[in-house]
Amino acid sequence: MYIILSFCKAPSDSTVIFRVRGSLEFSCWLESSNVSQSQTSVSTTFSDLRSKVRDESFVFNLCSSPVFIWPNKDCQASVGSVTASTPCGDLQKHVEVEDRDGGGRKKRKDRKTVSTVINLTSMTEVTVSDEENLSASHLSQKKKQHSVAMILPLDCVISTGADESVGIVCECLIGALCCQLSDMEKVVLQHMKGTAIPVPQPFHFMLPEPNGLVSVVYPANVSDSQLESCRKDLHKKYELPEDRPYFRRANVFQFPDQLFKDGYLRNPHEHLNHPNFEGANLYLVQGVYSYHHYMQDRMDDNGWGCAYRSLQTICSWFQQQGYVERAVPTHKEIQQALVDVGDKPAAFVGSRQWIGSIEVQAVLDQLLKVTSKIMFVSQGSELATKGRELANHFETEGTPVMIGGGVLAHTILGVAWSESSGQIRYLILDPHYTGGEDLQTITEKGWCGWKGPDFWDQQAYYNLCLPQRPKTI
Amino acid sequence: MGRSYIVDVVVERYFSSVEASGAACTTGLLIGQSSPQRDFVVLSTKTPQRGNESSSGTLDNVDVDWVTEHAKQVSSMLPGGISVLGVFLVVPPEMSKEATNTLRKLVFVVDKYLSKGRLWYDTEEDVTERVALQICSKTRKIICKTFDVKDPKSSAKPAEWKYQSGVSSTWPVVTCSVGINLRLPVSDKSLEDTQTCIREGLQRWAKRITAGTCLFNGKFMAQETELVAGQKKNPKLSQQKLQAQLLLPPEECQPEQTCCVVSQPSASVVIRGQVSCRAYLHSNKPKAGQATEAIKRDILNTVSCRVDMLFDDLFMSQAQGRGAVEKRHSLPLRVFAPVPEAGFCVCDYMFPDESVSAVTEHFQEILDCTIPEESINTGLEVSREEPHKPAHSTGDSCQEDAPAQLHTEAPQDVPKKQRSLEYFVGLAVAGGVALLAAATSLLYLGE
């Protein structure tokens, strides 16, 4: 697997991400027994596709707009105000924005800096001038030749300043597309067996600074577990630690404008204003989780399911960081897991019995092969003294923490802690919410919010389950 | 609420000449455009005489197959936007009651036959009413009714028939030239199999064309945008010309497909080249969406028409036992000709070895229209072929020494292609499986 160059500048307030998506038809003839002929044929076909990308018939359409640009014709466009020298940030104003929810939801101005993403689709113009006369040619095929066809998914990203010209941006995008085709060629040549050619699929990963957004092509029929050596090479190349995944398919970068198909909210805590008291440092969950709470999935667990929901949030974290491929377990699956390890009798499945941190630890181990540490606190008031330990947890493991005590369970997503003063706030994700996936309500009403030490029942004892991140890539 | 038909006065004159010829029971076709509010009829043509028969003058002798075959021929001569809108029947007054039944039958059968083999489908916006016009041979009275061809139980609805001059004089025209490069897997078992495979391949291509986006004069317009804004204020505006560009969206990637699709067809057919396309719009506030549909349909029609013509030719060669046919066939070239006293052109197809005079004859026979040879525009698809067909040409067709010359004489070794109506009907009737089974693999030489 080889990686394309990332066309990235350091992100700033005026950074714009251009993403072009499309497809090209790959079709060629191979002699299954003749490896060198097959490889030559594949390479020639890719070379033809690169020519197609550079041809005058290759057109960009700015999504949801009447703007069509011919990148290989000096950026001729269908709208008079767009030329090769137009600043690329200006393209944004041609995009027709849909009122997504129809309820006039306001954009939150205090969101963390989100780069503008401008989406383009690649299209092919078929109206031509001066071609040959129409003819039909019949070609017999040799018996040993096979026709091989697939649709190659193109997906290229570049990050640039808003004042860069459209001409330069188009040139970069065409270059990126050609590079992607070359990477696809390498992947295909490496993984093809006879006439079985895997579809090469592009993925974008957001790496820590200074690398930024990087694209990798993986063969579709090879699973993550078989691609470990390739990921090792990538980690070495980008000087990344080898104990956490960055290049699993699940780690793929979620573009700000892309909605999650499953409907769950991701990282609602990112929309909050974080505490800013003197000496405070933030120690937050690392990565992406989805918010699981009462009444979701048409499951009425109001009053008894809070720990189950917290467990689901934790499972979603492991799935989305790429440690596991299994989907987030249902209440029944959680209960069955506990029966399977002998912790509960068979009648437990289908019941509305509560579970606690010990059960959460057991299920994480049974279903996800994840180990967890248990922290016991004899009374709620003591939690205020656990700042260092929690801070360490979020720094090293970065996983969400399930806390159960009194009659409630919650998820802790981080702490704001001052080492000098000992002041502490807890970032809490509350599974007791029974409403819909409305980010505004959830953040404004504190279902995801910062709480002080008085949030806890000062007399009750608490158990915390701290899941440990597996040290693999 | 009946439909209204705005009819050009040339049609009125044509009816007079048909009535004057005295033949009783004449059938014919009405040609024009539909729009949601009203229809425009701009040309009419009577069904040509079949062979040496004289018109018998009874309704029973109306040859429905002949009328439909004529309709098909007419249809292939019409550019986008223009189509066969219905049927007319000139009858003596005593047959007027039975005439309605005959008209009804003709209207339904013609529509069904024309829809067969099309690469596109009617949409909700398409008008499905067709006109059945009954003309009394004695009094010249016109009874105009319509039938909804999508409703087999449809009853006749009265419609308005109004004459006007210059109906098509300000019709906007959309033009473009489309490149095709398709490689279609085919089975080599028989010519019919090959034709079926090609038809399937063309249907896949047609889906992509239908999904395409059209730009007009370099601009993108939303479906509901009016194309000729402001024309009302200046009725003397000349015909608006729009250059279309067709952009195809990327094909959908199936996420569950992790591997390529492998197949082993015994042969493949490459269809490559350009086709010139044209569509007309009515002058009643046409919208960008209608223009897009019209030009896309013309693109699909012209390709399927030419492929059909090629196969008709191949089937005929096979039936006539003509020797081995080459592996590369030129498809016929399209020519356009303006209809006298009208604002639109009709078209026809010429194989490279045919002459322009054949086109003139064809227009006369099929459209009953006299179009002078010099007005036929052969410049849109210039033949780059040598006059004779070389034996085994495999690829390149561009031969620089034979530029825009059109040959007026057919070479003597190849039998002159007869493309009169008789020829095609003969094919439809005789071309059964029996004939083909007898002539196996005459066409393709093994590798």
Coordinates of C-alpha atoms in Angstrom, one line a residue, chain B:
Chain B
M1 CA -62.0 20.0 -20.7
G2 CA -60.8 18.9 -24.1
R3 CA -57.4 19.5 -25.6
S4 CA -56.8 22.2 -28.2
Y5 CA -54.8 21.6 -31.4
I6 CA -53.2 24.6 -33.0
V7 CA -52.7 23.5 -36.6
D8 CA -50.6 25.1 -39.2
V9 CA -52.4 26.2 -42.4
V10 CA -50.2 24.0 -44.5
V11 CA -52.0 21.1 -43.0
E12 CA -55.3 22.6 -44.1
R13 CA -54.0 22.9 -47.6
Y14 CA -52.7 19.3 -47.5
F15 CA -56.1 18.0 -46.5
S16 CA -57.7 19.9 -49.4
S17 CA -55.3 18.2 -51.8
V18 CA -56.1 14.8 -50.3
E19 CA -59.8 15.4 -50.5
A20 CA -59.4 16.7 -54.1
S21 CA -57.7 13.6 -55.2
G22 CA -61.0 11.8 -54.7
A23 CA -59.7 8.7 -53.0
A24 CA -62.1 7.6 -50.4
C25 CA -60.9 6.2 -47.0
T26 CA -57.5 7.7 -46.9
T27 CA -55.5 7.3 -43.7
G28 CA -52.6 9.5 -42.7
L29 CA -50.5 10.8 -39.8
L30 CA -50.5 14.1 -37.9
I31 CA -47.1 15.4 -36.9
G32 CA -46.2 18.0 -34.3
Q33 CA -45.5 18.8 -30.7
S34 CA -47.3 18.3 -27.4
S35 CA -47.2 20.7 -24.6
P36 CA -49.1 20.4 -21.3
Q37 CA -51.8 22.9 -22.3
R38 CA -52.1 22.4 -26.1
D39 CA -50.7 20.6 -29.0
F40 CA -49.3 21.9 -32.3
V41 CA -49.7 20.1 -35.5
V42 CA -47.3 21.2 -38.2
L43 CA -47.2 18.5 -40.8
S44 CA -49.4 15.7 -42.1
T45 CA -48.8 12.9 -44.5
K46 CA -51.1 10.3 -46.0
T47 CA -50.2 6.7 -45.8
P48 CA -48.4 5.8 -49.0
Q49 CA -49.9 3.4 -51.6
R50 CA -48.9 -0.1 -51.0
G51 CA -47.4 -1.6 -54.1
N52 CA -49.9 -1.6 -57.0
E53 CA -53.0 -1.6 -55.0
S54 CA -55.4 1.1 -55.7
S55 CA -57.2 2.4 -52.7
S56 CA -60.3 0.3 -52.3
G57 CA -62.4 2.7 -50.5
T58 CA -63.7 0.6 -47.6
L59 CA -62.7 0.8 -44.0
D60 CA -62.1 -2.9 -43.8
N61 CA -59.3 -2.6 -46.2
V62 CA -57.4 -0.1 -44.1
D63 CA -54.1 -2.0 -43.5
V64 CA -53.3 -1.4 -39.9
D65 CA -49.8 -2.9 -40.2
W66 CA -49.0 -0.7 -43.1
V67 CA -50.1 2.4 -41.3
T68 CA -48.0 1.5 -38.2
E69 CA -45.0 0.7 -40.4
H70 CA -45.4 4.1 -42.0
A71 CA -45.6 5.7 -38.6
K72 CA -42.4 4.1 -37.6
Q73 CA -40.7 5.4 -40.7
V74 CA -42.1 8.8 -40.2
S75 CA -41.0 8.8 -36.5
S76 CA -37.4 8.1 -37.4
M77 CA -37.4 11.2 -39.6
L78 CA -38.5 13.5 -36.8
P79 CA -36.0 15.3 -34.6
G80 CA -36.5 15.6 -30.8
G81 CA -39.6 17.3 -29.5
I82 CA -41.6 16.4 -32.7
S83 CA -43.6 13.2 -32.9
V84 CA -46.6 11.5 -34.4
L85 CA -49.5 13.1 -32.6
G86 CA -52.2 11.1 -34.1
V87 CA -54.0 9.7 -37.1
F88 CA -56.4 11.2 -39.7
L89 CA -59.0 9.4 -41.8
V90 CA -60.8 10.8 -44.8
V91 CA -64.2 9.0 -45.2
P92 CA -67.4 9.5 -47.1
P93 CA -70.2 10.6 -44.8
E94 CA -72.0 7.2 -44.9
M95 CA -69.0 5.6 -43.1
S96 CA -68.6 8.2 -40.4
K97 CA -69.9 6.0 -37.6
E98 CA -67.5 3.1 -38.2
A99 CA -64.7 5.5 -38.8
T100 CA -64.5 6.3 -35.1
N101 CA -63.7 2.6 -34.4
T102 CA -61.1 2.4 -37.1
L103 CA -59.5 5.6 -35.8
R104 CA -59.5 4.4 -32.3
K105 CA -57.8 1.2 -33.3
L106 CA -55.2 3.0 -35.4
V107 CA -54.4 5.5 -32.6
F108 CA -53.7 2.8 -30.1
V109 CA -51.8 0.4 -32.4
V110 CA -49.6 3.2 -33.7
D111 CA -48.7 4.4 -30.3
K112 CA -47.9 0.9 -29.1
Y113 CA -45.7 0.2 -32.1
L114 CA -43.8 3.4 -31.7
S115 CA -43.1 2.8 -28.1
K116 CA -41.6 -0.6 -28.8
G117 CA -37.8 -0.7 -28.8
R118 CA -37.5 2.8 -27.5
L119 CA -34.6 3.5 -25.2
W120 CA -36.6 6.0 -23.1
Y121 CA -39.8 5.9 -21.1
D122 CA -42.7 8.4 -20.9
T123 CA -42.7 10.5 -17.8
E124 CA -45.5 11.9 -15.8
E125 CA -45.2 15.2 -17.7
D126 CA -45.8 13.6 -21.0
V127 CA -49.1 14.1 -22.7
T128 CA -50.7 10.7 -23.4
E129 CA -53.6 12.0 -25.5
R130 CA -53.5 11.3 -29.2
V131 CA -55.7 12.8 -31.8
A132 CA -58.1 11.0 -34.0
L133 CA -59.2 13.3 -36.8
Q134 CA -62.1 12.4 -39.0
I135 CA -62.6 14.3 -42.2
C136 CA -65.7 14.0 -44.3
S137 CA -64.8 13.6 -48.0
K138 CA -67.9 15.4 -49.2
T139 CA -68.4 18.3 -46.8
R140 CA -64.8 18.6 -45.6
K141 CA -66.1 18.8 -42.1
I142 CA -63.7 17.9 -39.3
I143 CA -64.4 15.9 -36.2
C144 CA -61.6 16.1 -33.8
K145 CA -61.4 13.7 -30.9
T146 CA -58.6 12.4 -28.6
F147 CA -57.9 9.1 -26.9
D148 CA -55.7 8.5 -23.9
V149 CA -53.3 5.8 -25.1
K150 CA -52.3 4.9 -21.6
D151 CA -55.8 3.9 -20.7
P152 CA -57.1 1.0 -22.8
K153 CA -60.7 1.8 -21.9
S154 CA -60.4 5.4 -22.9
S155 CA -63.3 6.9 -24.6
A156 CA -63.2 9.6 -27.3
K157 CA -63.0 13.1 -25.9
P158 CA -63.8 16.0 -28.1
A159 CA -61.0 18.4 -28.9
E160 CA -60.6 21.7 -30.5
W161 CA -59.0 22.0 -34.0
K162 CA -57.8 25.6 -34.9
Y163 CA -55.9 26.7 -37.9
Q164 CA -53.1 29.3 -37.6
S165 CA -50.3 30.3 -39.8
G166 CA -46.6 30.1 -39.0
V167 CA -47.1 27.7 -36.0
S168 CA -43.5 26.5 -36.1
S169 CA -41.9 29.7 -37.3
T170 CA -40.5 30.7 -33.9
W171 CA -39.8 27.2 -32.5
P172 CA -36.5 27.3 -30.5
V173 CA -34.0 24.7 -31.6
V174 CA -31.5 22.8 -29.4
T175 CA -28.5 21.2 -31.0
C176 CA -25.5 19.2 -29.9
S177 CA -23.1 16.5 -31.1
V178 CA -22.6 13.6 -28.8
G179 CA -19.7 11.2 -28.7
I180 CA -20.2 7.5 -28.0
N181 CA -17.7 4.9 -27.1
L182 CA -19.3 1.7 -26.0
R183 CA -17.9 -1.8 -25.8
L184 CA -20.7 -4.2 -25.5
P185 CA -20.3 -8.0 -24.8
V186 CA -22.3 -10.1 -27.3
S187 CA -23.0 -13.7 -27.8
D188 CA -21.9 -15.0 -31.2
K189 CA -24.5 -17.7 -31.5
S190 CA -26.8 -15.9 -34.0
L191 CA -27.4 -12.4 -35.4
E192 CA -30.5 -12.2 -33.3
D193 CA -28.6 -12.9 -30.1
T194 CA -26.1 -10.3 -31.0
Q195 CA -28.9 -7.8 -31.6
T196 CA -30.4 -8.6 -28.2
C197 CA -27.1 -8.1 -26.4
I198 CA -26.5 -4.8 -28.2
R199 CA -30.0 -3.7 -27.2
E200 CA -29.3 -4.5 -23.6
G201 CA -26.0 -2.7 -23.7
L202 CA -27.7 0.3 -25.2
Q203 CA -30.3 0.3 -22.5
R204 CA -27.6 0.6 -19.9
W205 CA -26.1 3.5 -21.8
A206 CA -29.5 5.1 -22.2
K207 CA -29.9 5.1 -18.4
R208 CA -26.7 7.1 -18.0
I209 CA -27.7 9.5 -20.7
T210 CA -31.1 10.0 -19.0
A211 CA -29.4 10.7 -15.7
G212 CA -27.2 13.4 -17.4
T213 CA -27.3 17.1 -16.8
C214 CA -27.9 19.5 -19.6
L215 CA -26.3 22.9 -20.0
F216 CA -27.8 25.3 -22.6
N217 CA -25.5 27.9 -24.2
G218 CA -23.0 27.1 -21.4
K219 CA -25.4 27.8 -18.5
F220 CA -27.2 25.5 -16.1
M221 CA -30.9 26.2 -15.7
A222 CA -33.2 24.7 -13.2
Q223 CA -35.9 22.4 -14.7
E224 CA -38.7 25.0 -14.3
T225 CA -36.8 27.9 -15.7
E226 CA -38.3 29.3 -18.9
L227 CA -36.0 29.2 -21.8
V228 CA -37.3 32.1 -23.9
A229 CA -38.0 34.7 -21.3
G230 CA -39.1 37.9 -22.7
Q231 CA -40.1 36.6 -26.1
K232 CA -43.7 37.8 -25.7
K233 CA -42.5 41.3 -25.9
N234 CA -40.9 40.9 -29.2
P235 CA -42.9 38.5 -31.4
K236 CA -40.6 39.2 -34.3
L237 CA -37.7 37.5 -32.6
S238 CA -36.0 35.0 -34.8
Q239 CA -35.8 31.4 -33.9
Q240 CA -33.8 31.0 -30.8
K241 CA -30.8 28.6 -31.1
L242 CA -29.5 26.8 -28.1
Q243 CA -26.3 24.8 -28.0
A244 CA -26.6 21.9 -25.5
Q245 CA -23.9 20.2 -23.5
L246 CA -24.6 16.9 -21.8
L247 CA -22.7 16.0 -18.7
L248 CA -23.0 12.5 -17.3
P249 CA -22.8 12.0 -13.5
P250 CA -20.4 9.3 -12.1
E251 CA -21.7 5.8 -11.9
E252 CA -22.8 4.6 -8.5
C253 CA -20.2 2.5 -6.7
Q254 CA -21.8 -0.5 -5.0
P255 CA -20.2 -0.6 -1.6
E256 CA -20.8 -4.4 -1.3
Q257 CA -18.9 -5.0 -4.4
T258 CA -15.4 -5.8 -3.3
C259 CA -14.1 -7.4 -6.5
C260 CA -14.3 -6.8 -10.2
V261 CA -17.0 -8.4 -12.3
V262 CA -15.5 -11.0 -14.6
S263 CA -17.1 -12.4 -17.7
Q264 CA -16.1 -14.2 -20.8
P265 CA -18.2 -13.1 -23.7
S266 CA -17.5 -14.8 -27.0
A267 CA -17.2 -11.5 -28.7
S268 CA -17.8 -7.8 -28.2
V269 CA -19.1 -5.0 -30.4
V270 CA -17.6 -1.5 -30.2
I271 CA -19.9 1.3 -31.1
R272 CA -17.9 4.5 -31.5
G273 CA -18.3 7.8 -33.1
Q274 CA -20.4 10.9 -32.9
V275 CA -24.0 11.6 -33.6
S276 CA -25.5 15.0 -34.4
C277 CA -28.7 15.7 -32.5
R278 CA -31.4 18.2 -32.6
A279 CA -34.7 19.0 -30.8
Y280 CA -37.4 21.6 -31.2
L281 CA -39.4 23.2 -28.5
H282 CA -42.8 24.8 -28.8
S283 CA -43.2 28.5 -28.5
N284 CA -45.6 28.4 -25.5
K285 CA -43.1 29.2 -22.7
P286 CA -41.0 26.1 -23.0
K287 CA -39.0 25.2 -19.9
A288 CA -35.4 24.0 -19.5
G289 CA -36.7 20.6 -18.2
Q290 CA -38.6 20.1 -21.5
A291 CA -35.6 21.0 -23.6
T292 CA -33.5 18.6 -21.6
E293 CA -36.0 15.7 -22.2
A294 CA -36.3 16.5 -25.8
I295 CA -32.6 16.6 -26.7
K296 CA -31.9 13.5 -24.6
R297 CA -34.6 11.6 -26.4
D298 CA -33.3 12.6 -29.7
I299 CA -29.8 11.3 -28.7
L300 CA -31.3 8.0 -27.7
N301 CA -33.5 7.8 -30.8
T302 CA -30.9 8.5 -33.3
V303 CA -28.5 5.9 -32.0
S304 CA -31.1 3.2 -31.7
C305 CA -32.5 4.0 -35.1
R306 CA -29.1 3.7 -36.7
V307 CA -28.3 0.4 -35.0
D308 CA -31.7 -0.9 -36.0
M309 CA -31.0 0.1 -39.6
L310 CA -27.7 -1.7 -39.5
F311 CA -29.3 -4.8 -38.3
D312 CA -32.0 -4.6 -40.8
D313 CA -29.3 -4.4 -43.4
L314 CA -27.4 -7.4 -41.9
F315 CA -30.5 -9.5 -41.7
M316 CA -31.3 -8.7 -45.3
S317 CA -27.8 -9.6 -46.4
Q318 CA -28.0 -12.8 -44.5
A319 CA -31.4 -13.6 -46.2
Q320 CA -30.0 -12.8 -49.6
G321 CA -27.1 -15.0 -49.0
R322 CA -24.6 -12.2 -49.7
G323 CA -21.1 -13.3 -48.9
A324 CA -19.0 -12.7 -45.9
V325 CA -19.6 -9.3 -44.3
E326 CA -16.8 -7.2 -42.9
K327 CA -16.1 -6.9 -39.2
R328 CA -16.5 -3.1 -39.3
H329 CA -19.7 -1.5 -40.3
S330 CA -20.3 2.2 -40.8
L331 CA -23.6 3.2 -39.4
P332 CA -25.7 5.6 -41.5
L333 CA -25.0 9.3 -41.3
R334 CA -27.7 11.7 -40.4
V335 CA -28.8 14.6 -42.7
F336 CA -31.3 17.4 -41.9
A337 CA -33.5 19.2 -44.3
P338 CA -35.8 22.2 -43.6
V339 CA -39.5 21.6 -44.3
P340 CA -40.8 24.2 -46.7
E341 CA -42.8 27.0 -45.2
A342 CA -42.0 25.7 -41.7
G343 CA -39.6 26.5 -38.9
F344 CA -38.2 23.0 -38.3
C345 CA -36.1 20.4 -40.1
V346 CA -36.7 16.7 -40.6
C347 CA -34.0 14.2 -40.9
D348 CA -33.0 11.1 -42.7
Y349 CA -30.1 8.6 -42.7
M350 CA -27.7 7.7 -45.5
F351 CA -25.3 4.9 -45.7
P352 CA -21.9 6.1 -47.0
D353 CA -22.6 4.6 -50.4
E354 CA -26.0 6.2 -50.9
S355 CA -26.8 9.4 -52.7
V356 CA -28.6 12.6 -51.7
S357 CA -31.2 12.0 -54.3
A358 CA -32.3 8.9 -52.5
V359 CA -33.0 11.1 -49.5
T360 CA -35.2 13.4 -51.5
E361 CA -37.1 10.4 -52.8
H362 CA -37.5 9.1 -49.3
F363 CA -38.9 12.4 -48.0
Q364 CA -41.4 12.4 -50.8
E365 CA -42.5 8.9 -50.2
I366 CA -42.7 8.9 -46.4
L367 CA -43.6 12.5 -45.6
D368 CA -45.3 13.3 -48.9
C369 CA -43.1 16.4 -48.8
T370 CA -41.1 17.9 -51.6
I371 CA -37.8 19.0 -50.3
P372 CA -35.3 20.3 -52.8
E373 CA -32.0 18.4 -52.9
E374 CA -29.9 21.5 -52.5
S375 CA -31.5 22.3 -49.1
I376 CA -30.5 19.0 -47.6
N377 CA -27.7 19.6 -45.1
T378 CA -25.2 16.9 -45.3
G379 CA -22.5 18.9 -43.5
L380 CA -23.3 17.9 -39.9
E381 CA -22.0 14.4 -40.2
V382 CA -19.4 14.4 -42.9
S383 CA -18.4 11.1 -44.2
R384 CA -14.8 10.2 -43.7
E385 CA -15.2 7.0 -45.6
E386 CA -13.9 5.8 -48.9
P387 CA -16.8 5.1 -51.3
H388 CA -16.3 1.4 -51.3
K389 CA -16.2 -0.8 -48.2
P390 CA -12.8 -2.4 -47.7
A391 CA -12.8 -6.1 -46.9
H392 CA -11.4 -6.3 -43.5
S393 CA -10.9 -2.9 -42.0
T394 CA -10.4 -3.2 -38.3
G395 CA -10.1 0.2 -36.9
D396 CA -9.1 3.5 -38.2
S397 CA -11.6 5.1 -40.4
C398 CA -10.1 8.5 -40.9
Q399 CA -8.8 8.7 -44.4
E400 CA -7.6 12.1 -45.2
D401 CA -8.0 11.9 -48.9
A402 CA -11.8 11.6 -49.0
P403 CA -13.0 14.6 -47.0
A404 CA -16.3 16.1 -47.6
Q405 CA -17.1 14.6 -50.9
L406 CA -20.4 12.8 -51.0
H407 CA -20.7 10.1 -53.6
T408 CA -23.6 10.3 -56.0
E409 CA -23.2 7.0 -57.6
A410 CA -23.4 3.7 -55.8
P411 CA -20.6 1.3 -56.7
Q412 CA -21.7 -1.4 -59.0
D413 CA -20.6 -4.5 -57.1
V414 CA -22.8 -3.8 -54.1
P415 CA -26.5 -4.0 -54.8
K416 CA -28.1 -0.7 -54.3
K417 CA -29.7 -0.4 -51.0
Q418 CA -33.4 -0.1 -51.3
R419 CA -34.8 1.7 -48.4
S420 CA -38.3 2.3 -49.6
L421 CA -41.1 1.3 -47.4
E422 CA -41.7 -2.0 -49.2
Y423 CA -38.2 -3.1 -48.3
F424 CA -38.8 -2.7 -44.6
V425 CA -42.1 -4.3 -44.4
G426 CA -40.9 -7.2 -46.4
L427 CA -38.3 -7.6 -43.7
A428 CA -40.7 -7.4 -40.9
V429 CA -42.9 -10.1 -42.5
A430 CA -40.3 -12.5 -43.8
G431 CA -37.6 -12.2 -41.2
G432 CA -38.6 -15.1 -39.1
V433 CA -36.4 -17.4 -37.1
A434 CA -36.6 -20.0 -39.9
L435 CA -34.7 -17.9 -42.3
L436 CA -32.0 -17.1 -39.8
A437 CA -31.6 -20.7 -38.6
A438 CA -30.8 -21.7 -42.2
A439 CA -28.0 -19.1 -42.5
T440 CA -25.7 -19.7 -39.6
S441 CA -22.6 -17.7 -38.9
L442 CA -22.4 -16.2 -42.4
L443 CA -21.3 -12.9 -40.9
Y444 CA -18.4 -13.4 -38.7
L445 CA -15.1 -14.9 -39.7
G446 CA -13.5 -16.7 -36.8
E447 CA -10.3 -15.2 -35.4

